mmCIF file of C-alpha atoms and ligand atoms in Angstrom:
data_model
loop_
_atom_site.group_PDB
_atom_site.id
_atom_site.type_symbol
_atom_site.label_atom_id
_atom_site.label_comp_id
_atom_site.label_asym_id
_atom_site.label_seq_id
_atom_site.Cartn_x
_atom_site.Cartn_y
_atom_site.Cartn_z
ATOM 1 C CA UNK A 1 -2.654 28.906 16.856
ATOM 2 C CA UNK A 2 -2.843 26.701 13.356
ATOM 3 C CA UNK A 3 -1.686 23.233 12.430
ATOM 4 C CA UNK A 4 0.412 23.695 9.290
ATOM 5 C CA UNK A 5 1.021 20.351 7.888
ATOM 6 C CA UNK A 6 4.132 20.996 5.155
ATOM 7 C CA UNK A 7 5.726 18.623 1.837
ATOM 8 C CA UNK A 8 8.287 17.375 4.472
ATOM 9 C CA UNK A 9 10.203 15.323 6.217
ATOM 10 C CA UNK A 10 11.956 17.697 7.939
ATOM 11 C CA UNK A 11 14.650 19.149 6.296
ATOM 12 C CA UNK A 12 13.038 20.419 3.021
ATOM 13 C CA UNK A 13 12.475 23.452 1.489
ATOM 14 C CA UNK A 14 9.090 23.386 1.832
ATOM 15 C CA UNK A 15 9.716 23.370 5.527
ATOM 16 C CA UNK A 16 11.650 26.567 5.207
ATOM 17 C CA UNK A 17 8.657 27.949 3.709
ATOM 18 C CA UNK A 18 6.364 26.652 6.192
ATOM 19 C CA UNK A 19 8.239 28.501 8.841
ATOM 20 C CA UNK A 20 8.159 31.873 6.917
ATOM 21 C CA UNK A 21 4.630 31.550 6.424
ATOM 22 C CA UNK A 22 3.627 30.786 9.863
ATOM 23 C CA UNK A 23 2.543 33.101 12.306
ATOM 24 C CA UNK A 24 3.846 32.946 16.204
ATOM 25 C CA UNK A 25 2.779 30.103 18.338
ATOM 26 C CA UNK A 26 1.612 28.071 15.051
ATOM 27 C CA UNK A 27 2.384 24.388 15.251
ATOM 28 C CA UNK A 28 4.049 22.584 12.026
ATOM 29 C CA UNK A 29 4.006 18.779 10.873
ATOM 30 C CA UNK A 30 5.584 17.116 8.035
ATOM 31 C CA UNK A 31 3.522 14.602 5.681
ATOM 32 C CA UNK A 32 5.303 12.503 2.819
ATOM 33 C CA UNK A 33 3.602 13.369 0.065
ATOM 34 C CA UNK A 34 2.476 16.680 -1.570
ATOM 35 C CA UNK A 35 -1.150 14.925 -1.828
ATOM 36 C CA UNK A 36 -0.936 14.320 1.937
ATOM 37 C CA UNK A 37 -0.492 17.801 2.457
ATOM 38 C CA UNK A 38 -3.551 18.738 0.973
ATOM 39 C CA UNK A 39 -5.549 16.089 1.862
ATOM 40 C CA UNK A 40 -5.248 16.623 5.823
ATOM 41 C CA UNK A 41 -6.459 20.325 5.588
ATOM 42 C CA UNK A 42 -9.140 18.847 3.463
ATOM 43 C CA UNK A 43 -10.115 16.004 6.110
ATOM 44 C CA UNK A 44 -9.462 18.871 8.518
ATOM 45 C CA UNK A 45 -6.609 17.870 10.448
ATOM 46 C CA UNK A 46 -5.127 20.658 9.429
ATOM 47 C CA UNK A 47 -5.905 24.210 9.051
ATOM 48 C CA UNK A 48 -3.696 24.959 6.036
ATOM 49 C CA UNK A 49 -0.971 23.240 4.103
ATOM 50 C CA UNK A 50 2.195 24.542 2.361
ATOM 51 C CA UNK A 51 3.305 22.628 -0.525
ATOM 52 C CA UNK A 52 5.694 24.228 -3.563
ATOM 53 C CA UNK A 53 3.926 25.462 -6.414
ATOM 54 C CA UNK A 54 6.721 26.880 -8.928
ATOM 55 C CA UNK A 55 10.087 26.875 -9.864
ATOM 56 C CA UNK A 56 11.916 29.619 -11.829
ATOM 57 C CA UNK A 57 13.796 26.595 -13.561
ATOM 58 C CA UNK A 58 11.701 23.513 -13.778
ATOM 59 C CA UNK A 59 8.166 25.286 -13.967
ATOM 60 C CA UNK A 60 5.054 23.843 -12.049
ATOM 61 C CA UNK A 61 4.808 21.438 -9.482
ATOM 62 C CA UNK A 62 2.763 18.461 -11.385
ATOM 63 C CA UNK A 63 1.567 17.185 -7.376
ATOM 64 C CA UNK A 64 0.509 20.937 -6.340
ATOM 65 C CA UNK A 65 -1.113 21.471 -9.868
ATOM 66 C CA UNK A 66 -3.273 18.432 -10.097
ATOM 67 C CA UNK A 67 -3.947 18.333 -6.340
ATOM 68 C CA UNK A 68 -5.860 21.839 -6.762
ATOM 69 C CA UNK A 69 -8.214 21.171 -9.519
ATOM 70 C CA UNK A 70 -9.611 18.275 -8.174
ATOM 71 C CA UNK A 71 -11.755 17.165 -4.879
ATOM 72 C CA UNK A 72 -13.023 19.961 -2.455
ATOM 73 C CA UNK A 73 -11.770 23.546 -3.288
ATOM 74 C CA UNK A 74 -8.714 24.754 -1.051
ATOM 75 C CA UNK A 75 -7.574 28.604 -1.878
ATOM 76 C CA UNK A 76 -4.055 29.854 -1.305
ATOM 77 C CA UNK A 77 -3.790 32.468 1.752
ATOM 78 C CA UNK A 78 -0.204 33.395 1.294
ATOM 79 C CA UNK A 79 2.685 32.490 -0.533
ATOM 80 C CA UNK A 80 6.643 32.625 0.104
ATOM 81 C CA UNK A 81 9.420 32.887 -2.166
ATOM 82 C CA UNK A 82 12.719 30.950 -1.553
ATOM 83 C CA UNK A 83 16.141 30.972 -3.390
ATOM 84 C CA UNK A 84 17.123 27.518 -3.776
ATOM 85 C CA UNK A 85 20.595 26.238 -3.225
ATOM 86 C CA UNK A 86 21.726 22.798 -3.197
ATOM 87 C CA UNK A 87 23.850 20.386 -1.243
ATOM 88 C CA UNK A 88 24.701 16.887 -1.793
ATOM 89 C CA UNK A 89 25.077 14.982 1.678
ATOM 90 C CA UNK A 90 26.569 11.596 2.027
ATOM 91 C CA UNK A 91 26.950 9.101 4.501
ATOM 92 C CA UNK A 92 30.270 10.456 6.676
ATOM 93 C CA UNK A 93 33.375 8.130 5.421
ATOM 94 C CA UNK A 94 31.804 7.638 1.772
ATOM 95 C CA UNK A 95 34.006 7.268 -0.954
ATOM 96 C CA UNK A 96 31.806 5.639 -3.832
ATOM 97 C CA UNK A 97 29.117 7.147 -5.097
ATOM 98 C CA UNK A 98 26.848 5.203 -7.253
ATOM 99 C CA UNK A 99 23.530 6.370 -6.515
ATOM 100 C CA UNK A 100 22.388 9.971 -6.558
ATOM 101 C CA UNK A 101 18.520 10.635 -5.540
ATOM 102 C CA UNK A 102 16.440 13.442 -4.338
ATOM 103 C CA UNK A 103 12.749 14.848 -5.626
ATOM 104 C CA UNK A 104 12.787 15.338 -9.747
ATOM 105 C CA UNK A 105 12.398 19.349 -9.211
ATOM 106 C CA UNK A 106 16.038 19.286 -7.642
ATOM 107 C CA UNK A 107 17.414 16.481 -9.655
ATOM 108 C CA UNK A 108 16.936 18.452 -12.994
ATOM 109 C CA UNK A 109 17.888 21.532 -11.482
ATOM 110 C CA UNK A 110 21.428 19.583 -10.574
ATOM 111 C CA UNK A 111 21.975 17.489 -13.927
ATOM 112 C CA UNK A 112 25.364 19.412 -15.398
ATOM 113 C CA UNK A 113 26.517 19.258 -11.962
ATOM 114 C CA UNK A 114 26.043 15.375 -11.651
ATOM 115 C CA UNK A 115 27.190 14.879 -14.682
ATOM 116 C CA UNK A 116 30.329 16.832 -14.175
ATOM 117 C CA UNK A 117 31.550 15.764 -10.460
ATOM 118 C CA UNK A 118 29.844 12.414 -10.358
ATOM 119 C CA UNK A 119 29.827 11.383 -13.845
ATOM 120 C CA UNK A 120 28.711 7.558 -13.772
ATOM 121 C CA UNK A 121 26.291 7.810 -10.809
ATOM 122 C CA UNK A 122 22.667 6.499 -11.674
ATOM 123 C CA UNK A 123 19.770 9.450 -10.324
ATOM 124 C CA UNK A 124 16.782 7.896 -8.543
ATOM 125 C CA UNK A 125 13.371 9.750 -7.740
ATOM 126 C CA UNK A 126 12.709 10.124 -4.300
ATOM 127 C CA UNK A 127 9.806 11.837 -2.887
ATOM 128 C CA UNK A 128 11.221 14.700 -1.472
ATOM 129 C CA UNK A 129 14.903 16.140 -0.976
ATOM 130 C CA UNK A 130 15.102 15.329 2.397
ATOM 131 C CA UNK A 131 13.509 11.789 1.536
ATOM 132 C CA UNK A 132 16.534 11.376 -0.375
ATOM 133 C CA UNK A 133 18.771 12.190 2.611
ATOM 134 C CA UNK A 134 16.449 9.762 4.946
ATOM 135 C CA UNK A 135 17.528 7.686 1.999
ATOM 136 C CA UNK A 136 21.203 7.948 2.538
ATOM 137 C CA UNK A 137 21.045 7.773 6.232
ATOM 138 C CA UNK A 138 19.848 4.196 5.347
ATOM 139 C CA UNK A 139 21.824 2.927 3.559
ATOM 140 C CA UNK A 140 19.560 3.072 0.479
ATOM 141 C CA UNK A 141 21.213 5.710 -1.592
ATOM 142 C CA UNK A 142 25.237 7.112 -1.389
ATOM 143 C CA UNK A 143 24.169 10.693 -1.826
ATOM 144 C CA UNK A 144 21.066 12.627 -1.738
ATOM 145 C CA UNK A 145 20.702 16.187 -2.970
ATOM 146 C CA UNK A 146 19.215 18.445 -0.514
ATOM 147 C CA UNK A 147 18.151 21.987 0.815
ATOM 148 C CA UNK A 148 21.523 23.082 2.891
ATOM 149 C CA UNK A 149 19.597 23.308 6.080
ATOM 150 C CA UNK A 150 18.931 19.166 5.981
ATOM 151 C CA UNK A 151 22.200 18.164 7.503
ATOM 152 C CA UNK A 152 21.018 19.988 10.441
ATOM 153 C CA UNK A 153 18.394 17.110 10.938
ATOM 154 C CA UNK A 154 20.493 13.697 9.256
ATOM 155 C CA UNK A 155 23.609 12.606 10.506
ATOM 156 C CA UNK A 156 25.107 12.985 7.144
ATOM 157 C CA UNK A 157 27.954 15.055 5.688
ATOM 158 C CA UNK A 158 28.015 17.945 3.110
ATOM 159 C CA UNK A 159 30.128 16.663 -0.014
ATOM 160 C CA UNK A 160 29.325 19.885 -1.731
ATOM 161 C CA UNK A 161 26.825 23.061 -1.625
ATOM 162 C CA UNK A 162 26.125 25.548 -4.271
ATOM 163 C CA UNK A 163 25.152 22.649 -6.656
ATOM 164 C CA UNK A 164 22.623 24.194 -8.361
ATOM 165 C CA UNK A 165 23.250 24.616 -12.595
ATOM 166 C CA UNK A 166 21.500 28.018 -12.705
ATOM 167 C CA UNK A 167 22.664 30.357 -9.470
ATOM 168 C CA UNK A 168 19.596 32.349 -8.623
ATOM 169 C CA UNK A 169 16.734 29.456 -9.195
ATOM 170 C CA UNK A 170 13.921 30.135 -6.824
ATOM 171 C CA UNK A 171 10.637 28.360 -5.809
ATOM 172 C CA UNK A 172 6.873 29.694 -5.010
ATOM 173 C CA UNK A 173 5.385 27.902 -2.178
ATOM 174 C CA UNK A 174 1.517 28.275 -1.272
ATOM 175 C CA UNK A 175 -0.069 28.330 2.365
ATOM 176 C CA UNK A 176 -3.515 26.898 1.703
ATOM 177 C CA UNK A 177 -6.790 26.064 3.436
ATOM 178 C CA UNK A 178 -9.911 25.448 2.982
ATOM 179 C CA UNK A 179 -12.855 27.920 1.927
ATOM 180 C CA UNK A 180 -15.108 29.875 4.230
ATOM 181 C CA UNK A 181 -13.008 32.150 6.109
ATOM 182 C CA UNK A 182 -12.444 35.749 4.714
ATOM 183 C CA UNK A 183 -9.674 36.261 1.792
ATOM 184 C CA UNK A 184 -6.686 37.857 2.973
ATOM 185 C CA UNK A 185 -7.365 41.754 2.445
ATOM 186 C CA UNK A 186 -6.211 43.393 -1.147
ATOM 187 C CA UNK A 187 -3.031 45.105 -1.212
ATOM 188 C CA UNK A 188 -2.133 46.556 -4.707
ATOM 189 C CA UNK A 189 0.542 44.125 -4.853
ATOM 190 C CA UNK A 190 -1.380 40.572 -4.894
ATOM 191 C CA UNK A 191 -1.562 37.628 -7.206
ATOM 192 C CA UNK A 192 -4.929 35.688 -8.407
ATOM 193 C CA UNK A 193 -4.674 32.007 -9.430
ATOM 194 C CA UNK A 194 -7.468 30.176 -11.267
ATOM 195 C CA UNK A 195 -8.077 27.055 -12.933
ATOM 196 C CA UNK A 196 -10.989 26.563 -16.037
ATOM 197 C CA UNK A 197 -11.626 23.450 -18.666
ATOM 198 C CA UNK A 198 -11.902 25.268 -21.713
ATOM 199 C CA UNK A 199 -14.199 23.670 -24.243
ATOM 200 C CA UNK A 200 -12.073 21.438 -26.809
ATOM 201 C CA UNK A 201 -12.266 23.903 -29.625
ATOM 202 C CA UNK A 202 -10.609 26.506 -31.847
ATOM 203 C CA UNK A 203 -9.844 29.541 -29.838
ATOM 204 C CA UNK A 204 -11.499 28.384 -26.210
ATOM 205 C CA UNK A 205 -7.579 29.190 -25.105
ATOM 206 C CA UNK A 206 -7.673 32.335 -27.155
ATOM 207 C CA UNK A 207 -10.936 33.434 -25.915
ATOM 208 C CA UNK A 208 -9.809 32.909 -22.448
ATOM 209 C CA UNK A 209 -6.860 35.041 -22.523
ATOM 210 C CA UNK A 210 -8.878 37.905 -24.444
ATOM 211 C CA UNK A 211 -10.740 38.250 -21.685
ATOM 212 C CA UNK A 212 -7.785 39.140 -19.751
ATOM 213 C CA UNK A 213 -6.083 40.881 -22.087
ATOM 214 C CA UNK A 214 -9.094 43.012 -22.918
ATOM 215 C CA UNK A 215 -9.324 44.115 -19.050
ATOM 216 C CA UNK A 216 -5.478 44.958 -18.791
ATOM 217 C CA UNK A 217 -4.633 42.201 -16.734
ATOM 218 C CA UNK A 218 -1.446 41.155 -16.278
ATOM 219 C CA UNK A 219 -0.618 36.969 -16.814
ATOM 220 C CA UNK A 220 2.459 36.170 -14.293
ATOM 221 C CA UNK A 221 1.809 32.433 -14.961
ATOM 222 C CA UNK A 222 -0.071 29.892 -17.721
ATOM 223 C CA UNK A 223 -0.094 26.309 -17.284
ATOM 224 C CA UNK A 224 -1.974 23.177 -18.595
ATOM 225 C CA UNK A 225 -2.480 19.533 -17.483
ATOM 226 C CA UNK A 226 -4.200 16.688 -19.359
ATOM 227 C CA UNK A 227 -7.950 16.988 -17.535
ATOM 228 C CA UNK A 228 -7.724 13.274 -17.189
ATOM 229 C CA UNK A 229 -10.805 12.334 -19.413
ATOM 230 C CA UNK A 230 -10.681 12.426 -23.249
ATOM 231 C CA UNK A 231 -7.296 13.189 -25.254
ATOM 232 C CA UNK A 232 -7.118 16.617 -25.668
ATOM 233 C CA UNK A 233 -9.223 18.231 -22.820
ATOM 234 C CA UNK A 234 -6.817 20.310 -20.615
ATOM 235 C CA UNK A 235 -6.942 22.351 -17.795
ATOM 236 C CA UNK A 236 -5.843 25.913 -17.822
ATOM 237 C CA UNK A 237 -3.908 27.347 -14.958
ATOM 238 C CA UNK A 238 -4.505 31.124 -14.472
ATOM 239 C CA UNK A 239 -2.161 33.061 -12.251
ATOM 240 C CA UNK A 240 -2.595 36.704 -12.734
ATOM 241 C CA UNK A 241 -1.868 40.433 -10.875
ATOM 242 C CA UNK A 242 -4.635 42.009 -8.955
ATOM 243 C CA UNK A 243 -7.210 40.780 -6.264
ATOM 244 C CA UNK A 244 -10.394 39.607 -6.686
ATOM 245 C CA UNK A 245 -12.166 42.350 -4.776
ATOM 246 C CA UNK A 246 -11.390 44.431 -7.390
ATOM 247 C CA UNK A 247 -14.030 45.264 -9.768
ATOM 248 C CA UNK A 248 -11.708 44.726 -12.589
ATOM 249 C CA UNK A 249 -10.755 41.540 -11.967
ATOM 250 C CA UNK A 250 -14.121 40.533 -10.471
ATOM 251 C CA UNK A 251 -15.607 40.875 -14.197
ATOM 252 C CA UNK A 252 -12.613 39.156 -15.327
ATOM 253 C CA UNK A 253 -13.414 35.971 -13.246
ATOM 254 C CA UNK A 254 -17.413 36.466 -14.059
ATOM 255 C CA UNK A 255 -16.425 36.239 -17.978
ATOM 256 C CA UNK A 256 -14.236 33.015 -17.361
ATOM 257 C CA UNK A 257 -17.135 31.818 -15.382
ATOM 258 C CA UNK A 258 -19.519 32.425 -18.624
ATOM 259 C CA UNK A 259 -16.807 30.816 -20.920
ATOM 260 C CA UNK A 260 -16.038 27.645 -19.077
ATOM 261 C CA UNK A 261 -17.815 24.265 -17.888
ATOM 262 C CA UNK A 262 -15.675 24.280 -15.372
ATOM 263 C CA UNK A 263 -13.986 26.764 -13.248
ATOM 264 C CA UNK A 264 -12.429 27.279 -9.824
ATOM 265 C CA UNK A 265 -11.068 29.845 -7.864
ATOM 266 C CA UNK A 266 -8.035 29.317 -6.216
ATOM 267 C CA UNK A 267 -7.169 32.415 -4.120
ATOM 268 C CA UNK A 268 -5.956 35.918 -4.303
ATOM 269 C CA UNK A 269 -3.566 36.699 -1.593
ATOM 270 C CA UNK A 270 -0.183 39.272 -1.366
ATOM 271 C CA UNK A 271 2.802 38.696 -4.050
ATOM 272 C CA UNK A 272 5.800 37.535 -2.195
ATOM 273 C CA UNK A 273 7.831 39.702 -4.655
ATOM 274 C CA UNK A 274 5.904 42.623 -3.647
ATOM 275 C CA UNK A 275 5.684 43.773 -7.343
ATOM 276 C CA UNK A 276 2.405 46.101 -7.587
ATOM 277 C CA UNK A 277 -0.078 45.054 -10.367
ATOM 278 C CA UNK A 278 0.595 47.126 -13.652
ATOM 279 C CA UNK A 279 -2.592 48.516 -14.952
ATOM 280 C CA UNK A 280 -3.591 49.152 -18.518
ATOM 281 C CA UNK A 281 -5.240 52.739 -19.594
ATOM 282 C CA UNK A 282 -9.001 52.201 -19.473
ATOM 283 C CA UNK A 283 -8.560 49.116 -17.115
ATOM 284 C CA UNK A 284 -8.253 50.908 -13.407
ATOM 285 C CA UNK A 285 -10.979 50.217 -10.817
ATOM 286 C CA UNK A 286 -12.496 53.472 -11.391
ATOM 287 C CA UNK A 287 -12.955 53.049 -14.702
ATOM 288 C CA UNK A 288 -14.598 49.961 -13.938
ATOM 289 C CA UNK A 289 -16.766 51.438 -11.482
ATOM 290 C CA UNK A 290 -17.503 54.440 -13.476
ATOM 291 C CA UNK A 291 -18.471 52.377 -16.368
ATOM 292 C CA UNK A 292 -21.245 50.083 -14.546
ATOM 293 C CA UNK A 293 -22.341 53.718 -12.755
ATOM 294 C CA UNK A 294 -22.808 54.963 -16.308
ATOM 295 C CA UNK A 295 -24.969 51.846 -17.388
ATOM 296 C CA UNK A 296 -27.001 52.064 -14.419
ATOM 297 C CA UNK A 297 -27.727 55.633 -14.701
ATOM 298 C CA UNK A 298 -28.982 55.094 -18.323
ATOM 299 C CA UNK A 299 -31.080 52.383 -17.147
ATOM 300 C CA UNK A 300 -32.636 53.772 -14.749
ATOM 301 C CA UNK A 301 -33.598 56.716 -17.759
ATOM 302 C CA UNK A 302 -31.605 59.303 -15.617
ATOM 303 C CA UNK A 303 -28.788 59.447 -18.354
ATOM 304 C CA UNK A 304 -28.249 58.749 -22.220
HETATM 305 O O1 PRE B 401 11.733 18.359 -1.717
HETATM 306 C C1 PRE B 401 11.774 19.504 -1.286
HETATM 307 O O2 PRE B 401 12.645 19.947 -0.513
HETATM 308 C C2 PRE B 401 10.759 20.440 -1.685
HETATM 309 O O3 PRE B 401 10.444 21.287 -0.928
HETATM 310 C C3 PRE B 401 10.192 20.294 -3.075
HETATM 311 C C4 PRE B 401 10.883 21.097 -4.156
HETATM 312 C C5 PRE B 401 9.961 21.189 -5.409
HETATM 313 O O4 PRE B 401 8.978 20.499 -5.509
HETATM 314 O O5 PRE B 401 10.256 21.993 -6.304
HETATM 315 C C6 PRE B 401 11.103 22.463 -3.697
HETATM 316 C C7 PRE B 401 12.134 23.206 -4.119
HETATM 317 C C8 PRE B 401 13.170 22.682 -5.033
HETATM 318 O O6 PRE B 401 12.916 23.230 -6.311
HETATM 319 C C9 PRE B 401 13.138 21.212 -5.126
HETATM 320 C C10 PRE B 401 12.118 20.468 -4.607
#
């Protein structure tokens, strides 16, 4: 049995994520903050966390991003893939509505929508979607917007569902935990997710991506964030097909390893999606294998 602690309060989508992710008899808890999240399966009282990672509308998750590259190392297990569809809930008996809030992810994924049926009302931040609805409940806000399955856990009412300005939005969530257990087992249809500080240079980016692009390996994702220290020093978020017990994207990581000050691994685990890992010609395992077999032969004199 594991402790999940999940982006909560209860209510969110990250919960529903949570609960695909966990396995029978596992026991869940909600934390405010993204950074919470990670920081109790780093102080251990939890064995992993599930926080969202990616949108399909409004890209990365800032919190999850930043919250990866720095302190100790946590690597993603698993990963689940929701559709998201939003509601607005309100206080039962509301007629004005003034105040719209809920986490910036779902706000911008709402805007026309707001700016159509409530056309007037100020948006405010809150931490999460179902923040927003704790929010509401009171008294704070007039409406939050919210995963549909939070007015199963507020005493609020649905104003309106299907929200959302683009219908078939989805999010990434990641199950995480810390290092020193073994990675899940390769698949053929699994995802890899690094992060590296590139030198400040012409071409460090370039470089970087040649040596992916020279093994055949498939990008599904590529963001940056400011590294925090001098203007202009970025990290580079890697998310790519394949597993790293495979040779070819074991000498993948080993050249981003020679390339960067600074790099860290941040798991290899099953797609969601289940989409298999498209491989170039020249760039299977074998030919990986067969390669290094070649070059040892003709070291050891037994072949030219
Ligand atoms: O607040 C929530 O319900 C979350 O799970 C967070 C989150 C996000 O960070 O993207 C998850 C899915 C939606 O895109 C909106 C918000």
């Amino acid at each position: 049995m594991a402790r999940i602690a999940y982006f909560g309060p209860e209510g969110t989508f990250t919960e529903q994520a949570a609960r695909a992710l966990a396995g029978p008899g596992d026991e869940l808890f909600p934390v405010e903050t993204i950074r919470l999240a990670l920081a109790a399966v780093r102080r251990g009282e939890a064995d992993s966390a599930c926080v969202p990672v990616e949108n399909s509308v409004e890209g990365p998750v800032p919190a999850t991003l930043d919250g990866l590259a720095e302190q100790e190392p946590l690597i993603a297990v698993a990963e689940s893939l929701l559709p998201v569809h939003f509601s607005v809930l309100v206080r039962p008996g509301t007629t004005r509505i003034e105040t719209v809030g809920s986490h910036p992810h779902a706000l911008a994924q709402v805007r026309q929508w707001i700016e159509v049926n409530l056309p007037g009302a100020r948006t405010l931040a809150s931490s999460s979607t179902a923040a927003a609805a704790v929010s509401v409940q009171a008294g704070e806000l007039d409406a939050a917007v919210t995963a549909p399955v939070a007015v199963q856990h507020y005493p609020l009412e649905v104003l309106a569902t299907g929200v959302n300005d683009v219908d078939d939005a989805r999010t990434r969530f990641l199950l995480l935990r810390r290092p020193g257990l073994p990675l899940p087992e390769p698949t053929g249809a699994d995802r890899t997710s690094v992060v590296a500080a590139a030198a400040n240079r012409t071409g460090a980016l370039a470089e970087l991506l040649a040596e992916l692009a020279g093994r055949g390996i498939n990008l599904t994702r590529l963001d940056a964030r400011p590294a925090r220290g001098n203007f202009g020093e970025y990290r580079f978020f890697f998310d790519f097909e394949g597993h790293i017990a495979e040779p070819r994207i074991g000498d993948a990581l080993a050249a981003l390893r020679r390339r960067c000050h600074e790099v860290r691994f941040l798991g290899s685990h099953p797609r969601a999606d289940g989409v298999r890992a498209t491989v170039a010609p020249s760039a299977a395992n074998e030919d990986f294998v067969d390669a290094a077999a070649w070059v040892e032969a003709v070291r050891n004199g037994d072949l030219a």
